[in-house]
CSV table of N, CA and C in Angstrom, one decimal:
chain,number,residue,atom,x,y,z
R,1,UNK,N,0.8,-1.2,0.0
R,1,UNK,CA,0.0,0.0,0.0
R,1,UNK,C,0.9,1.2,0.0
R,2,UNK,N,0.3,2.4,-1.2
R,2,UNK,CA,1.3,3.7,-0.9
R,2,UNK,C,0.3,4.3,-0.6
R,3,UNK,N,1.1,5.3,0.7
R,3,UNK,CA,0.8,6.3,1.5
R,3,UNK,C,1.2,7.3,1.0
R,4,UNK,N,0.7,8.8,1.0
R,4,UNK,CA,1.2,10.1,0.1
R,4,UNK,C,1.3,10.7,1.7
R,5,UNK,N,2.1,11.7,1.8
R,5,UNK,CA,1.9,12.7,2.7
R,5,UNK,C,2.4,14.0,2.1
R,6,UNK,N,2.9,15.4,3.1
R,6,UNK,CA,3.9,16.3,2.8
R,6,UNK,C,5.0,15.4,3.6
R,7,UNK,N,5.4,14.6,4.1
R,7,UNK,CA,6.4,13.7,4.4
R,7,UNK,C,7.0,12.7,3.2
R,8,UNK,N,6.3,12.3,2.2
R,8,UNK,CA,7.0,11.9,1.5
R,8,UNK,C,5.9,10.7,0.7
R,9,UNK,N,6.4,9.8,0.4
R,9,UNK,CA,6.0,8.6,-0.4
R,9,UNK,C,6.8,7.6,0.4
R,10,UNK,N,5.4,6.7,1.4
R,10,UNK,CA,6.0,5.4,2.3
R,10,UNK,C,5.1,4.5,1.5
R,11,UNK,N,5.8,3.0,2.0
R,11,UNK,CA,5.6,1.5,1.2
R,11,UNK,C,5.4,1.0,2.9
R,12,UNK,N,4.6,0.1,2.8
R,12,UNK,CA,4.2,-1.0,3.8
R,12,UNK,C,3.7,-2.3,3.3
R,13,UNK,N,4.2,-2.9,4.1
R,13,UNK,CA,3.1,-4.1,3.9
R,13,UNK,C,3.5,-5.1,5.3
R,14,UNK,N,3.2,-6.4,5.8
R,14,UNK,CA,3.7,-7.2,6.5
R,14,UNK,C,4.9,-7.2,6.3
R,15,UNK,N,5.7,-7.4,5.7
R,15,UNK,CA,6.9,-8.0,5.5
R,15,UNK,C,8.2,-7.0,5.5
R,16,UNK,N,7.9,-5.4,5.0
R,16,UNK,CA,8.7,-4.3,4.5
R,16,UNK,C,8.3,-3.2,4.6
R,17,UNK,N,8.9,-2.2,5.3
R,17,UNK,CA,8.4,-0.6,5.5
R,17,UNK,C,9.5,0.1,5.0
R,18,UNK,N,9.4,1.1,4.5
R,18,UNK,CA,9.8,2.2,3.6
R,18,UNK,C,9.7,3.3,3.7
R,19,UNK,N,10.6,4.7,3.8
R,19,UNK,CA,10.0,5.5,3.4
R,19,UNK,C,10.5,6.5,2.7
R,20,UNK,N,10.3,7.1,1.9
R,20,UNK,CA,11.0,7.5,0.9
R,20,UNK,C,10.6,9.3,0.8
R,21,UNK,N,11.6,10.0,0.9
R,21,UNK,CA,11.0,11.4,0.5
R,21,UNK,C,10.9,12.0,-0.8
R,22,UNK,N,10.2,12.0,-1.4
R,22,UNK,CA,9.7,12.6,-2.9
R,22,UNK,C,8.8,13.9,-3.4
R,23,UNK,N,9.8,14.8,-4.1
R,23,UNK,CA,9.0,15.9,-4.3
R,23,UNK,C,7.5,15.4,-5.4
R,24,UNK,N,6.7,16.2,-5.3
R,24,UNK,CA,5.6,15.7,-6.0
R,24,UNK,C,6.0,15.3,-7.4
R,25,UNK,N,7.4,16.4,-8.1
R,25,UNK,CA,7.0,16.1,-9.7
R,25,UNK,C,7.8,15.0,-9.7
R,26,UNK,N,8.8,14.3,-8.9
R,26,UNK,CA,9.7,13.0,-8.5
R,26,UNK,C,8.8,12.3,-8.4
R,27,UNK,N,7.4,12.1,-8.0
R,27,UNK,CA,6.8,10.8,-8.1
R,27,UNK,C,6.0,11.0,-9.1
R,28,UNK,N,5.6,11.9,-9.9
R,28,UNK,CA,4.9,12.0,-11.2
R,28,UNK,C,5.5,11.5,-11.7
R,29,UNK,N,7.4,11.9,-12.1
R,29,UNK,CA,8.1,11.0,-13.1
R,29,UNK,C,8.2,9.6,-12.5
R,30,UNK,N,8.5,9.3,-11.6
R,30,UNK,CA,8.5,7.8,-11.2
R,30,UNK,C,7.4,7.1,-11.9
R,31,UNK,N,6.0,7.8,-11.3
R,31,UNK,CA,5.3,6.8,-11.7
R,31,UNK,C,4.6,6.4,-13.2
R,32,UNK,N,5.6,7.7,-13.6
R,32,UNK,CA,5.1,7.8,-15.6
R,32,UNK,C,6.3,6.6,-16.5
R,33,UNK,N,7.0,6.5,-15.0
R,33,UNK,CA,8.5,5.9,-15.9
R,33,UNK,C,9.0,6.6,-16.9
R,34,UNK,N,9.5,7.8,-16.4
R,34,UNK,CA,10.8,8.6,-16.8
R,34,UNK,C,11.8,8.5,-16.2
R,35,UNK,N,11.4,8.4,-14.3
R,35,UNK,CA,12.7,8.0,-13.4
R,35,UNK,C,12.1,7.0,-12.5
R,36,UNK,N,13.4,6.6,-11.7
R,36,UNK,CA,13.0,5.6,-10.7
R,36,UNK,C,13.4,5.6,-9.7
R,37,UNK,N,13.1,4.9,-8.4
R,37,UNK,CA,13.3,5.5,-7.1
R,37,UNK,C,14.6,3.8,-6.9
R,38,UNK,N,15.7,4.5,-6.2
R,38,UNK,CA,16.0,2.7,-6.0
R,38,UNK,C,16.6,2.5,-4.4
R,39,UNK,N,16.6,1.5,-3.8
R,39,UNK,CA,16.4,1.4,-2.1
R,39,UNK,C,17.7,1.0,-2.2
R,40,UNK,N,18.3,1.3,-1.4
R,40,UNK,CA,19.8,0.6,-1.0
R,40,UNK,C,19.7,0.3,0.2
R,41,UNK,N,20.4,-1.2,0.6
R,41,UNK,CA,20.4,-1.1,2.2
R,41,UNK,C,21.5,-2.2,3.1
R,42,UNK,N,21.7,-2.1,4.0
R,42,UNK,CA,22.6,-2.9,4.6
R,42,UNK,C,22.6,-3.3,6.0
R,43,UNK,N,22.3,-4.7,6.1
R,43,UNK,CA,22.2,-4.6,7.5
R,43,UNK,C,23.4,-5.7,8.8
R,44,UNK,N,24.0,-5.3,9.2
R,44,UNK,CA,25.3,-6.0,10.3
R,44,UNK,C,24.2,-6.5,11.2
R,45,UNK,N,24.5,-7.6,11.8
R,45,UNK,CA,23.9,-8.6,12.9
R,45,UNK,C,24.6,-9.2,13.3
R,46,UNK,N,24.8,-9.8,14.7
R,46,UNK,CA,24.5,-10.8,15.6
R,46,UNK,C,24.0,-12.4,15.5
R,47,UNK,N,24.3,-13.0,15.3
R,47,UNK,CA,23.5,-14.5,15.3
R,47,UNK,C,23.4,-14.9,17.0
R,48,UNK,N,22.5,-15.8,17.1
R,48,UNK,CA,22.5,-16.6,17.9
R,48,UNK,C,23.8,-17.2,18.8
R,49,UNK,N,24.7,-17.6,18.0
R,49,UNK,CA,25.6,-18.0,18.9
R,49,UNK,C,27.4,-17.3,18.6
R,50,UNK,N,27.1,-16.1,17.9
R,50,UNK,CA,27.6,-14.9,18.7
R,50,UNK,C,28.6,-14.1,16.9
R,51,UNK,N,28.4,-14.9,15.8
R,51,UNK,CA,28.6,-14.7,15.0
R,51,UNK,C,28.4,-13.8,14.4
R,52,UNK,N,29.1,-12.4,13.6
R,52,UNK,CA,28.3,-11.7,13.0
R,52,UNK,C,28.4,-11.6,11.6
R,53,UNK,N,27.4,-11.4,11.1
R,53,UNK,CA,27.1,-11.6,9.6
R,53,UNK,C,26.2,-9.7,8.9
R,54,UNK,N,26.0,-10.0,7.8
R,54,UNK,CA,26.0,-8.6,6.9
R,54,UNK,C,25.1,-9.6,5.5
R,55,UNK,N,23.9,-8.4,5.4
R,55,UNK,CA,23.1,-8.8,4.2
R,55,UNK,C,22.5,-7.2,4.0
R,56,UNK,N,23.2,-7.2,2.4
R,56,UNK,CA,22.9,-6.1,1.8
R,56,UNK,C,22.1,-6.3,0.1
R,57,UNK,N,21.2,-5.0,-0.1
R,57,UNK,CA,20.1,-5.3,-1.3
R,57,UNK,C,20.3,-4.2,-1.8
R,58,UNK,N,19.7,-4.3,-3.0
R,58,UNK,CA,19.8,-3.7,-3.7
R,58,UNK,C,18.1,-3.5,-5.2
R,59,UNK,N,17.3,-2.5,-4.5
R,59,UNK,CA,15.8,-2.3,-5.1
R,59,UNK,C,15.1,-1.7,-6.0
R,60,UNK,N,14.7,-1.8,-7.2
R,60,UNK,CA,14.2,-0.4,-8.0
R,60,UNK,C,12.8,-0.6,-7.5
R,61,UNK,N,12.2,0.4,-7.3
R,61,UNK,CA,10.8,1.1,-7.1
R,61,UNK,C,10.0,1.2,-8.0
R,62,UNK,N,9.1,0.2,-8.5
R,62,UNK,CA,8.6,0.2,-9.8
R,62,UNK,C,6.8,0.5,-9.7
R,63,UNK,N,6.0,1.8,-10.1
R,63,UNK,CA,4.9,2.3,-9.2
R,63,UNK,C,4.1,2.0,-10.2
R,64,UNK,N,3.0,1.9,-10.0
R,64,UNK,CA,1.9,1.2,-11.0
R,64,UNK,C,0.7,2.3,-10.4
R,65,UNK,N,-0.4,2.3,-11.5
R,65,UNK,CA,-1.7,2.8,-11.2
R,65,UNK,C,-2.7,2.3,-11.4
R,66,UNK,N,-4.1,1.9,-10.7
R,66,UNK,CA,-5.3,1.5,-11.5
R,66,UNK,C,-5.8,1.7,-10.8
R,67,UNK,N,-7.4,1.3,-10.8
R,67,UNK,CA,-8.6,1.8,-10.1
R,67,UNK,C,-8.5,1.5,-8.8
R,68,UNK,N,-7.4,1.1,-8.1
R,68,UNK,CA,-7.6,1.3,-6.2
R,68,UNK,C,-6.6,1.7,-5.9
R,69,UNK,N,-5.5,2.5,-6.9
R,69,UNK,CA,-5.1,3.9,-6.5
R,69,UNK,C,-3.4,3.3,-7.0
R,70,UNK,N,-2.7,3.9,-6.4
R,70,UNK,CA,-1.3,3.4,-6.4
R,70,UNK,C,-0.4,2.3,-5.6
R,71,UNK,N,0.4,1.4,-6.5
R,71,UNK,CA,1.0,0.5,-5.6
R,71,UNK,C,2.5,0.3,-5.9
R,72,UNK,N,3.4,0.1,-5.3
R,72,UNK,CA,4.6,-0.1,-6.1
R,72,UNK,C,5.0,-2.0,-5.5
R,73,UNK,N,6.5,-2.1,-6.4
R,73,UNK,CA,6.7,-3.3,-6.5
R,73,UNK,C,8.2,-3.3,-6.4
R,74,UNK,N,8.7,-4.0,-5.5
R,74,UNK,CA,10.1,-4.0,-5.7
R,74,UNK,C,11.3,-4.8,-6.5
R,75,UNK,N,12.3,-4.8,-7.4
R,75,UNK,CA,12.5,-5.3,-8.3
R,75,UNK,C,13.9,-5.5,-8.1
R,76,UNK,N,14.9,-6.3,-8.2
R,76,UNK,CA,15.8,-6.5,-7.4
R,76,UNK,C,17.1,-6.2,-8.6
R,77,UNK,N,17.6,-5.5,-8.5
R,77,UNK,CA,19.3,-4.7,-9.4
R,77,UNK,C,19.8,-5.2,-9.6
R,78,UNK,N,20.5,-6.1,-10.8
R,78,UNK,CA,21.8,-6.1,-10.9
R,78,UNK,C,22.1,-7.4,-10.0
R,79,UNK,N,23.8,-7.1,-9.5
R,79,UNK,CA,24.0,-8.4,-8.5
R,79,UNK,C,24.7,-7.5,-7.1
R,80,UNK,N,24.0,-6.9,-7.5
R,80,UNK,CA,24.3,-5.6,-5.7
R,80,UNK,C,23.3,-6.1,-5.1
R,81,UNK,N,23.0,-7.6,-4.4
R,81,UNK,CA,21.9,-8.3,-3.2
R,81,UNK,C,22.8,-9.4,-3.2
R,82,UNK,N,23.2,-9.9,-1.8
R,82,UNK,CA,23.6,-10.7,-1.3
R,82,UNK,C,23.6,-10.5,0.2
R,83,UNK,N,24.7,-11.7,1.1
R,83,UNK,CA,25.5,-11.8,2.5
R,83,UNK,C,26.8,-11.9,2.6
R,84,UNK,N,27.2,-12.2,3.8
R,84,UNK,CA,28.4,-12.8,3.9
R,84,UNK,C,29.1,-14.5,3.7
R,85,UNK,N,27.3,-14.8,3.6
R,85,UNK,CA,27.3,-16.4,3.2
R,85,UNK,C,27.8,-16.7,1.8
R,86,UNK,N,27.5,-15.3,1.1
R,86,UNK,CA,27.7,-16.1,-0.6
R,86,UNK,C,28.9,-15.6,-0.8
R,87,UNK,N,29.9,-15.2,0.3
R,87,UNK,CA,31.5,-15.6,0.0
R,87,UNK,C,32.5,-16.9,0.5
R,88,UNK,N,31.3,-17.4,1.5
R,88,UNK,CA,31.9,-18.6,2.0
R,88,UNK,C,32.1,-20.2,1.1
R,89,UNK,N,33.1,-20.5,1.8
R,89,UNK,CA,32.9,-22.2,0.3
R,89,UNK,C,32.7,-23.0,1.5
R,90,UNK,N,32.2,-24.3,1.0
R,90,UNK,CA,32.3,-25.2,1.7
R,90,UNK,C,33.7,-25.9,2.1
């Protein structure tokens, strides 16, 4: 579901929260597909038993329109998404 405010253009759902600040004519072009919005992110952790590990992504913001308003979809770049796991070998 997108949310409009004077704060910006946020994304929610169960799984992922977002929020993105966008001037109005920024999300006109976004959502005409002239430009695109894209998420970058990174996150360092802790495991369980004391380990720490790194998983970073990489998102384009792809906004759609139809009769129950606006929604976007996230679309995954390139090979800028992985962990620390997909340098390890067995």
């Amino acid at each position: 579901m997108i949310a409009r405010s004077h704060h910006g253009v946020g994304f929610s759902d169960k799984n992922v929260r977002c929020h993105v600040l966008l001037r109005r004519s920024q999300f006109s072009h976004a959502l005409r597909g002239l430009s695109y919005v894209v998420v970058w992110g990174r996150v360092d952790y802790e495991d369980i038993f004391g380990g720490t590990h790194y998983t970073y992504w990489c998102k384009r913001m792809n906004f759609t329109r139809d009769a129950r308003g606006v929604s976007a979809e996230f679309i995954t770049v390139g090979d800028y998404n992985g962990s620390d796991e997909d340098s390890r070998t067995s």
